[in-house]
Amino acid sequence: MIKELEQWHYQEEIDSIKTPQEWEVVNVSLLGRRGKLNQLFQKLKDLPEKERKQAGQRLNQIKREIINLLEAKKKEIDERKKSIFVDPTLPGRKYPQGTLHPLTYVIEEIVSIFSSLGFIRVSYPEVEWEYFSFEALNMPKGHPARDDFETFFIDFPEDKNYGRMLLSPHTSSGQNREMKRVKPPIRMINIAKTYRPNWDATHTPMFHQFEGLCIDRNINVTHLKGTIDYFVKRFFGDKRTIRLRPAHFRFTEPSFEIDVSCGVCQGQESQREKCRVCKSGWLELAGAGMVHPNVLRAGGINPHEYSGWAFGFGPERCMMMREEMKIEDIRILYSGDVRFLERF
Ligand code: FA5
């Protein structure tokens, strides 16, 4: 015990106290009912008589030292407190404040534009079955069109009806789920995270898509064109126009790529070839088309009674195509760089 007492650095502990709160903590830990000193006093009774006497004397001595040191420390802290001048008229300190991610604002804006047309926002699983991402979209097992949607597969037992589990490569997987959830008329806007193994200035492995789906009696391409034109004018500005180019998707027939006129050169003939952003007057915006009859059937909808269209946009790309954004590399959105995020 004597050895333990000699190696006890209570003085250093008391010396290191800086605030009244720290003083309280140390005071209780040394002199409190369950404090170190009391614990050592309790141990005395188990020592042989000779050692007990010696240790008892030393312990009492240490107790007095601790009391004196703590009192001196308290005085020192009180003195220091008196000498600190507090000016309550000074303005408060500003703490850094976080904001929503810029893409969250963009998604809210997109939802509000489509809500005004009667579209209802839904979200479907990001960890999805092969069936909803491919089979239900007229892409049977082994079909080469699946390669267009490079996919991350999940290490999970295969389901005999739904196939392998995967990270959804596009929001089109929500089409079949929506058709099974509600009967037409359907006006869905499905916004979710989507995943593909890509990484460059215009691709990230995790990105978002928003999928529009409209199914009703007598729906045709003019409704699709009108809806997208309305969105583009509200999102990018009145001067921007769209064009539909023929394309191929297995789940729509006919299928289109939708382009928006470039916001930098405004698609003007004299300037578009020199434009550093588009080189053609147009920027590729989304895929779209009339829902394939097989896709309607897979969703339990009679293609002789109903028709519909669908589109799939990338909100990150939409954000990049806004002139005022000046985002040249999509990856900055997910870099966590506060200097970039502070702009919003
Ligand atoms: C599709 O994903 C189709 N499902 C779209 C569709 C829906 C067509 C409904 C017909 C009917 P695509 O692979 O082209 O198509 O992707 C659509 C948009 O997602 C692209 O225009 C782009 O804006 C965005 N996108 C695709 N891959 C990435 C990526 N790795 N990073 C960021 N955005 C991406």
CSV table of C-alpha atoms and ligand atoms in Angstrom, one decimal:
chain,number,residue,atom,x,y,z
A,1,MET,CA,0.0,0.0,0.0
A,2,ILE,CA,2.8,2.4,0.9
A,3,LYS,CA,4.2,1.9,-2.6
A,4,GLU,CA,0.8,2.6,-4.2
A,5,LEU,CA,0.5,5.8,-2.2
A,6,GLU,CA,3.9,7.0,-3.3
A,7,GLN,CA,3.0,6.4,-7.0
A,8,TRP,CA,-0.3,8.3,-6.7
A,9,HIS,CA,-0.1,11.5,-8.9
A,10,TYR,CA,-2.9,13.4,-7.2
A,11,GLN,CA,-0.9,16.6,-7.3
A,12,GLU,CA,-0.7,16.5,-11.2
A,13,GLU,CA,-4.4,15.8,-11.4
A,14,ILE,CA,-5.2,18.9,-9.2
A,15,ASP,CA,-2.7,21.0,-11.2
A,16,SER,CA,-4.4,20.3,-14.5
A,17,ILE,CA,-7.8,21.7,-13.3
A,18,LYS,CA,-8.8,24.7,-15.4
A,19,THR,CA,-12.5,25.3,-14.9
A,20,PRO,CA,-14.9,25.3,-11.9
A,21,GLN,CA,-16.6,22.2,-13.5
A,22,GLU,CA,-13.3,20.3,-13.7
A,23,TRP,CA,-12.7,21.3,-10.0
A,24,GLU,CA,-16.0,19.7,-9.0
A,25,VAL,CA,-15.2,16.5,-10.8
A,26,VAL,CA,-11.8,16.1,-9.3
A,27,ASN,CA,-13.0,17.1,-5.8
A,28,VAL,CA,-15.6,14.3,-5.9
A,29,SER,CA,-13.3,11.8,-7.4
A,30,LEU,CA,-10.7,12.3,-4.6
A,31,LEU,CA,-12.6,13.3,-1.5
A,32,GLY,CA,-16.2,12.1,-2.2
A,33,ARG,CA,-17.9,9.3,-0.3
A,34,ARG,CA,-16.9,6.8,-3.0
A,35,GLY,CA,-13.7,8.7,-3.9
A,36,LYS,CA,-10.2,7.4,-4.1
A,37,LEU,CA,-9.2,8.4,-0.5
A,38,ASN,CA,-12.1,6.7,1.1
A,39,GLN,CA,-11.5,3.5,-0.9
A,40,LEU,CA,-7.9,3.5,0.4
A,41,PHE,CA,-9.0,4.1,4.0
A,42,GLN,CA,-11.3,1.0,3.6
A,43,LYS,CA,-8.4,-1.1,2.5
A,44,LEU,CA,-6.4,-0.2,5.7
A,45,LYS,CA,-8.3,-2.8,7.8
A,46,ASP,CA,-7.0,-5.7,5.7
A,47,LEU,CA,-3.3,-4.8,6.2
A,48,PRO,CA,-1.0,-6.4,8.7
A,49,GLU,CA,-0.9,-4.3,11.9
A,50,LYS,CA,2.6,-2.8,11.4
A,51,GLU,CA,1.9,-1.7,7.8
A,52,ARG,CA,-1.6,-0.5,8.7
A,53,LYS,CA,-0.2,2.1,11.2
A,54,GLN,CA,2.4,3.4,8.7
A,55,ALA,CA,0.0,3.6,5.8
A,56,GLY,CA,-2.7,5.2,7.9
A,57,GLN,CA,-0.4,8.0,8.9
A,58,ARG,CA,0.7,8.6,5.3
A,59,LEU,CA,-2.9,8.5,4.1
A,60,ASN,CA,-4.0,11.2,6.6
A,61,GLN,CA,-1.0,13.3,5.5
A,62,ILE,CA,-2.1,12.9,1.9
A,63,LYS,CA,-5.7,13.8,2.7
A,64,ARG,CA,-4.5,17.1,4.3
A,65,GLU,CA,-2.4,17.8,1.3
A,66,ILE,CA,-5.2,17.2,-1.1
A,67,ILE,CA,-7.6,19.4,0.9
A,68,ASN,CA,-5.0,22.2,0.9
A,69,LEU,CA,-4.2,21.8,-2.8
A,70,LEU,CA,-7.9,21.8,-3.8
A,71,GLU,CA,-8.6,24.9,-1.7
A,72,ALA,CA,-5.7,26.8,-3.3
A,73,LYS,CA,-6.9,25.7,-6.7
A,74,LYS,CA,-10.4,27.0,-6.0
A,75,LYS,CA,-9.1,30.3,-4.9
A,76,GLU,CA,-7.0,30.5,-8.1
A,77,ILE,CA,-10.0,29.8,-10.3
A,78,ASP,CA,-12.2,32.3,-8.4
A,79,GLU,CA,-9.5,35.0,-8.9
A,80,ARG,CA,-9.2,34.3,-12.6
A,81,LYS,CA,-13.0,34.4,-13.0
A,82,LYS,CA,-13.1,37.9,-11.4
A,83,SER,CA,-10.5,39.2,-13.8
A,84,ILE,CA,-12.4,38.1,-17.0
A,85,PHE,CA,-14.4,40.9,-18.4
A,86,VAL,CA,-17.6,39.8,-20.2
A,87,ASP,CA,-19.0,42.3,-22.6
A,88,PRO,CA,-22.7,41.2,-23.1
A,89,THR,CA,-23.1,43.8,-25.9
A,90,LEU,CA,-20.8,42.0,-28.3
A,91,PRO,CA,-22.6,40.2,-31.2
A,92,GLY,CA,-22.9,36.4,-30.8
A,93,ARG,CA,-20.6,34.0,-32.6
A,94,LYS,CA,-21.8,32.6,-35.9
A,95,TYR,CA,-21.7,28.8,-36.1
A,96,PRO,CA,-21.4,27.1,-39.5
A,97,GLN,CA,-24.8,26.0,-40.6
A,98,GLY,CA,-25.6,23.1,-42.9
A,99,THR,CA,-28.1,23.2,-45.8
A,100,LEU,CA,-30.0,20.7,-47.8
A,101,HIS,CA,-28.0,19.1,-50.6
A,102,PRO,CA,-28.5,21.1,-53.9
A,103,LEU,CA,-30.0,18.0,-55.6
A,104,THR,CA,-32.6,17.8,-52.9
A,105,TYR,CA,-33.8,21.3,-53.9
A,106,VAL,CA,-33.8,20.2,-57.5
A,107,ILE,CA,-35.9,17.1,-56.7
A,108,GLU,CA,-38.4,19.2,-54.7
A,109,GLU,CA,-38.7,21.6,-57.7
A,110,ILE,CA,-39.3,18.7,-60.1
A,111,VAL,CA,-41.9,17.2,-57.8
A,112,SER,CA,-43.7,20.5,-57.5
A,113,ILE,CA,-43.8,21.0,-61.4
A,114,PHE,CA,-45.3,17.5,-62.0
A,115,SER,CA,-47.6,17.8,-59.0
A,116,SER,CA,-49.2,20.8,-60.7
A,117,LEU,CA,-50.1,18.5,-63.6
A,118,GLY,CA,-51.7,15.9,-61.3
A,119,PHE,CA,-48.7,13.5,-61.1
A,120,ILE,CA,-48.3,11.7,-57.7
A,121,ARG,CA,-44.9,11.1,-56.3
A,122,VAL,CA,-44.0,7.5,-55.3
A,123,SER,CA,-40.8,5.7,-54.4
A,124,TYR,CA,-40.1,2.0,-55.1
A,125,PRO,CA,-37.3,-0.2,-53.8
A,126,GLU,CA,-33.7,0.6,-54.7
A,127,VAL,CA,-32.7,-3.0,-53.8
A,128,GLU,CA,-34.9,-4.7,-56.4
A,129,TRP,CA,-35.6,-8.0,-58.1
A,130,GLU,CA,-34.5,-8.7,-61.6
A,131,TYR,CA,-38.1,-9.3,-62.6
A,132,PHE,CA,-39.2,-5.7,-62.0
A,133,SER,CA,-36.0,-4.2,-63.6
A,134,PHE,CA,-36.1,-6.4,-66.7
A,135,GLU,CA,-38.7,-9.2,-67.3
A,136,ALA,CA,-41.7,-7.0,-66.5
A,137,LEU,CA,-40.2,-4.5,-68.9
A,138,ASN,CA,-40.2,-6.8,-71.9
A,139,MET,CA,-36.5,-7.8,-71.5
A,140,PRO,CA,-36.5,-11.6,-70.9
A,141,LYS,CA,-33.6,-13.5,-69.4
A,142,GLY,CA,-30.5,-13.4,-71.6
A,143,HIS,CA,-31.8,-10.5,-73.8
A,144,PRO,CA,-28.9,-8.2,-75.0
A,145,ALA,CA,-30.9,-5.1,-74.2
A,146,ARG,CA,-30.2,-5.8,-70.5
A,147,ASP,CA,-26.5,-4.9,-71.2
A,148,ASP,CA,-27.6,-1.3,-71.7
A,149,PHE,CA,-28.3,-1.2,-68.0
A,150,GLU,CA,-25.1,-2.3,-66.5
A,151,THR,CA,-26.0,-3.6,-63.1
A,152,PHE,CA,-24.7,-4.3,-59.6
A,153,PHE,CA,-26.0,-7.7,-58.4
A,154,ILE,CA,-26.6,-8.5,-54.7
A,155,ASP,CA,-25.1,-11.6,-53.2
A,156,PHE,CA,-28.4,-13.1,-52.1
A,157,PRO,CA,-30.2,-16.4,-53.0
A,158,GLU,CA,-32.1,-16.3,-56.2
A,159,ASP,CA,-36.0,-16.2,-56.0
A,160,LYS,CA,-37.7,-18.7,-58.3
A,161,ASN,CA,-40.2,-16.1,-59.5
A,162,TYR,CA,-38.3,-12.9,-59.3
A,163,GLY,CA,-34.7,-14.0,-60.1
A,164,ARG,CA,-31.6,-12.3,-58.7
A,165,MET,CA,-31.6,-9.3,-56.4
A,166,LEU,CA,-29.9,-6.2,-57.6
A,167,LEU,CA,-29.4,-2.5,-57.1
A,168,SER,CA,-32.0,-0.9,-59.4
A,169,PRO,CA,-30.3,0.4,-62.6
A,170,HIS,CA,-33.3,2.6,-63.5
A,171,THR,CA,-36.6,3.8,-62.1
A,172,SER,CA,-38.5,2.0,-64.8
A,173,SER,CA,-38.6,-0.9,-62.4
A,174,GLY,CA,-41.4,1.1,-60.6
A,175,GLN,CA,-43.7,0.9,-63.7
A,176,ASN,CA,-44.9,-2.7,-63.1
A,177,ARG,CA,-45.2,-2.1,-59.3
A,178,GLU,CA,-47.3,1.0,-59.9
A,179,MET,CA,-49.6,-0.8,-62.4
A,180,LYS,CA,-50.2,-3.5,-59.8
A,181,ARG,CA,-50.8,-0.9,-57.0
A,182,VAL,CA,-53.3,1.3,-58.7
A,183,LYS,CA,-55.8,1.0,-61.6
A,184,PRO,CA,-55.7,3.5,-64.5
A,185,PRO,CA,-55.8,6.4,-64.8
A,186,ILE,CA,-52.2,6.5,-63.6
A,187,ARG,CA,-50.1,9.6,-63.3
A,188,MET,CA,-46.9,8.6,-61.5
A,189,ILE,CA,-43.7,10.4,-60.8
A,190,ASN,CA,-41.2,8.0,-59.3
A,191,ILE,CA,-37.9,9.5,-58.0
A,192,ALA,CA,-35.3,7.2,-56.6
A,193,LYS,CA,-31.6,6.4,-56.4
A,194,THR,CA,-30.3,4.2,-59.2
A,195,TYR,CA,-27.0,2.4,-59.6
A,196,ARG,CA,-24.7,1.5,-62.4
A,197,PRO,CA,-20.9,0.8,-62.4
A,198,ASN,CA,-19.8,4.0,-64.2
A,199,TRP,CA,-17.5,6.8,-63.2
A,200,ASP,CA,-16.6,9.8,-65.3
A,201,ALA,CA,-17.4,13.5,-65.8
A,202,THR,CA,-21.1,12.7,-66.7
A,203,HIS,CA,-21.6,9.4,-64.8
A,204,THR,CA,-21.6,8.4,-61.1
A,205,PRO,CA,-22.2,4.9,-59.8
A,206,MET,CA,-25.1,6.2,-57.7
A,207,PHE,CA,-27.4,8.8,-59.4
A,208,HIS,CA,-31.0,9.6,-59.4
A,209,GLN,CA,-33.8,9.2,-62.0
A,210,PHE,CA,-37.3,10.4,-62.2
A,211,GLU,CA,-39.7,8.4,-64.1
A,212,GLY,CA,-43.0,9.7,-65.4
A,213,LEU,CA,-45.7,7.2,-66.2
A,214,CYS,CA,-49.1,8.2,-67.6
A,215,ILE,CA,-51.7,5.6,-68.5
A,216,ASP,CA,-55.3,6.2,-69.4
A,217,ARG,CA,-57.7,5.8,-72.3
A,218,ASN,CA,-56.6,7.4,-75.6
A,219,ILE,CA,-53.2,8.6,-74.4
A,220,ASN,CA,-50.9,9.4,-77.3
A,221,VAL,CA,-47.5,11.0,-78.1
A,222,THR,CA,-48.8,14.5,-78.2
A,223,HIS,CA,-49.5,14.3,-74.4
A,224,LEU,CA,-46.0,13.1,-73.8
A,225,LYS,CA,-44.5,15.9,-75.9
A,226,GLY,CA,-46.7,18.5,-74.3
A,227,THR,CA,-45.9,17.3,-70.7
A,228,ILE,CA,-42.2,17.3,-71.3
A,229,ASP,CA,-42.3,20.7,-73.0
A,230,TYR,CA,-44.2,22.1,-70.1
A,231,PHE,CA,-41.6,20.7,-67.7
A,232,VAL,CA,-38.6,22.0,-69.7
A,233,LYS,CA,-40.0,25.5,-69.9
A,234,ARG,CA,-40.7,25.7,-66.2
A,235,PHE,CA,-37.4,24.1,-65.2
A,236,PHE,CA,-35.0,25.6,-67.7
A,237,GLY,CA,-36.8,28.7,-68.9
A,238,ASP,CA,-39.2,29.8,-71.6
A,239,LYS,CA,-36.6,30.1,-74.3
A,240,ARG,CA,-35.7,26.4,-74.2
A,241,THR,CA,-37.4,23.9,-76.6
A,242,ILE,CA,-37.3,20.1,-77.0
A,243,ARG,CA,-37.1,17.7,-79.8
A,244,LEU,CA,-37.8,13.9,-80.0
A,245,ARG,CA,-35.3,11.7,-81.8
A,246,PRO,CA,-36.1,8.0,-82.6
A,247,ALA,CA,-34.4,5.6,-80.2
A,248,HIS,CA,-34.8,2.0,-79.0
A,249,PHE,CA,-35.9,0.8,-75.6
A,250,ARG,CA,-37.5,-2.7,-75.2
A,251,PHE,CA,-40.2,-1.3,-72.9
A,252,THR,CA,-41.5,1.5,-75.1
A,253,GLU,CA,-42.7,1.4,-78.7
A,254,PRO,CA,-42.1,3.8,-80.4
A,255,SER,CA,-39.1,5.1,-78.3
A,256,PHE,CA,-37.4,8.5,-78.2
A,257,GLU,CA,-34.4,10.3,-76.9
A,258,ILE,CA,-35.5,13.7,-75.7
A,259,ASP,CA,-33.1,16.6,-76.4
A,260,VAL,CA,-33.4,20.1,-75.0
A,261,SER,CA,-32.0,23.2,-76.8
A,262,CYS,CA,-28.7,24.4,-75.5
A,263,GLY,CA,-28.9,27.2,-73.0
A,264,VAL,CA,-25.5,28.6,-74.0
A,265,CYS,CA,-25.8,29.0,-77.8
A,266,GLN,CA,-29.7,28.8,-77.8
A,267,GLY,CA,-29.4,26.4,-80.7
A,268,GLN,CA,-28.7,29.3,-83.1
A,269,GLU,CA,-27.4,28.1,-86.5
A,270,SER,CA,-24.5,30.6,-86.6
A,271,GLN,CA,-23.2,29.6,-83.2
A,272,ARG,CA,-24.1,26.0,-82.4
A,273,GLU,CA,-21.1,24.3,-84.1
A,274,LYS,CA,-18.7,26.5,-82.1
A,275,CYS,CA,-20.5,26.0,-78.8
A,276,ARG,CA,-18.3,24.6,-76.1
A,277,VAL,CA,-21.2,22.9,-74.3
A,278,CYS,CA,-23.3,21.2,-77.1
A,279,LYS,CA,-21.5,21.5,-80.5
A,280,SER,CA,-24.9,20.8,-82.1
A,281,GLY,CA,-27.5,23.1,-80.5
A,282,TRP,CA,-29.0,20.3,-78.5
A,283,LEU,CA,-28.3,18.4,-75.2
A,284,GLU,CA,-29.5,14.9,-74.5
A,285,LEU,CA,-32.0,15.0,-71.7
A,286,ALA,CA,-33.9,11.7,-71.3
A,287,GLY,CA,-35.3,8.5,-72.7
A,288,ALA,CA,-39.1,8.1,-73.4
A,289,GLY,CA,-41.8,6.4,-75.4
A,290,MET,CA,-45.2,4.9,-75.6
A,291,VAL,CA,-45.5,2.0,-73.1
A,292,HIS,CA,-45.1,-1.4,-74.9
A,293,PRO,CA,-48.2,-3.5,-74.9
A,294,ASN,CA,-46.3,-6.4,-73.2
A,295,VAL,CA,-45.4,-4.1,-70.4
A,296,LEU,CA,-49.1,-3.1,-69.9
A,297,ARG,CA,-50.0,-6.8,-70.0
A,298,ALA,CA,-47.4,-7.7,-67.4
A,299,GLY,CA,-48.9,-5.0,-65.2
A,300,GLY,CA,-52.4,-6.5,-65.6
A,301,ILE,CA,-53.6,-3.7,-67.9
A,302,ASN,CA,-55.5,-4.4,-71.2
A,303,PRO,CA,-53.5,-2.7,-74.1
A,304,HIS,CA,-56.7,-2.7,-76.2
A,305,GLU,CA,-58.4,-0.5,-73.6
A,306,TYR,CA,-55.6,1.6,-72.3
A,307,SER,CA,-52.4,3.3,-73.7
A,308,GLY,CA,-49.7,5.2,-72.0
A,309,TRP,CA,-46.3,6.8,-72.1
A,310,ALA,CA,-43.2,6.9,-69.9
A,311,PHE,CA,-40.0,8.8,-69.6
A,312,GLY,CA,-36.9,8.6,-67.5
A,313,PHE,CA,-34.7,11.6,-66.7
A,314,GLY,CA,-31.5,12.1,-64.6
A,315,PRO,CA,-32.0,15.0,-62.2
A,316,GLU,CA,-28.2,15.5,-61.8
A,317,ARG,CA,-28.0,15.9,-65.6
A,318,CYS,CA,-30.9,18.3,-65.6
A,319,MET,CA,-29.1,20.3,-62.9
A,320,MET,CA,-25.9,20.4,-65.0
A,321,MET,CA,-27.8,21.6,-68.0
A,322,ARG,CA,-29.1,24.7,-66.2
A,323,GLU,CA,-26.9,27.5,-67.5
A,324,GLU,CA,-26.4,29.2,-64.1
A,325,MET,CA,-25.2,26.1,-62.4
A,326,LYS,CA,-21.8,25.9,-64.2
A,327,ILE,CA,-21.2,22.3,-63.1
A,328,GLU,CA,-18.7,20.7,-65.5
A,329,ASP,CA,-18.1,17.4,-63.6
A,330,ILE,CA,-21.1,15.6,-62.1
A,331,ARG,CA,-18.9,13.9,-59.5
A,332,ILE,CA,-18.6,17.2,-57.6
A,333,LEU,CA,-22.2,16.7,-56.4
A,334,TYR,CA,-21.1,13.6,-54.3
A,335,SER,CA,-17.6,14.7,-53.4
A,336,GLY,CA,-18.7,16.2,-50.0
A,337,ASP,CA,-16.7,19.4,-50.9
A,338,VAL,CA,-18.1,22.1,-48.6
A,339,ARG,CA,-16.8,24.9,-50.8
A,340,PHE,CA,-19.1,23.6,-53.6
A,341,LEU,CA,-22.1,22.9,-51.3
A,342,GLU,CA,-21.9,26.4,-49.8
A,343,ARG,CA,-22.9,27.9,-53.1
A,344,PHE,CA,-26.4,26.7,-52.6
B,1,FA5,C1,-33.1,4.6,-68.9
B,1,FA5,O1,-32.6,4.4,-67.9
B,1,FA5,C2,-34.5,4.3,-69.3
B,1,FA5,N1,-35.1,3.6,-68.2
B,1,FA5,C3,-35.3,5.6,-69.5
B,1,FA5,C4,-36.7,5.4,-70.0
B,1,FA5,C5,-37.8,5.4,-69.1
B,1,FA5,C6,-36.9,5.2,-71.4
B,1,FA5,C7,-39.1,5.2,-69.6
B,1,FA5,C8,-38.2,5.0,-71.9
B,1,FA5,C9,-39.3,5.0,-71.0
B,1,FA5,P1,-31.0,5.8,-69.9
B,1,FA5,O2,-30.0,4.7,-69.6
B,1,FA5,O3,-30.7,6.6,-71.1
B,1,FA5,O4,-32.5,5.3,-70.0
B,1,FA5,O5,-30.9,6.8,-68.6
B,1,FA5,C10,-31.8,7.9,-68.5
B,1,FA5,C11,-31.1,9.1,-67.9
B,1,FA5,O6,-30.4,8.7,-66.7
B,1,FA5,C12,-29.9,9.6,-68.8
B,1,FA5,O7,-30.4,10.5,-69.8
B,1,FA5,C13,-29.1,10.3,-67.8
B,1,FA5,O8,-29.6,11.6,-67.5
B,1,FA5,C14,-29.2,9.5,-66.5
B,1,FA5,N2,-28.1,8.6,-66.3
B,1,FA5,C15,-27.8,7.4,-66.7
B,1,FA5,N3,-26.7,6.8,-66.2
B,1,FA5,C16,-26.2,7.8,-65.4
B,1,FA5,C17,-25.0,7.8,-64.5
B,1,FA5,N4,-24.2,6.8,-64.4
B,1,FA5,N5,-24.8,8.9,-63.8
B,1,FA5,C18,-25.7,10.0,-63.9
B,1,FA5,N6,-26.8,10.0,-64.7
B,1,FA5,C19,-27.1,8.9,-65.4
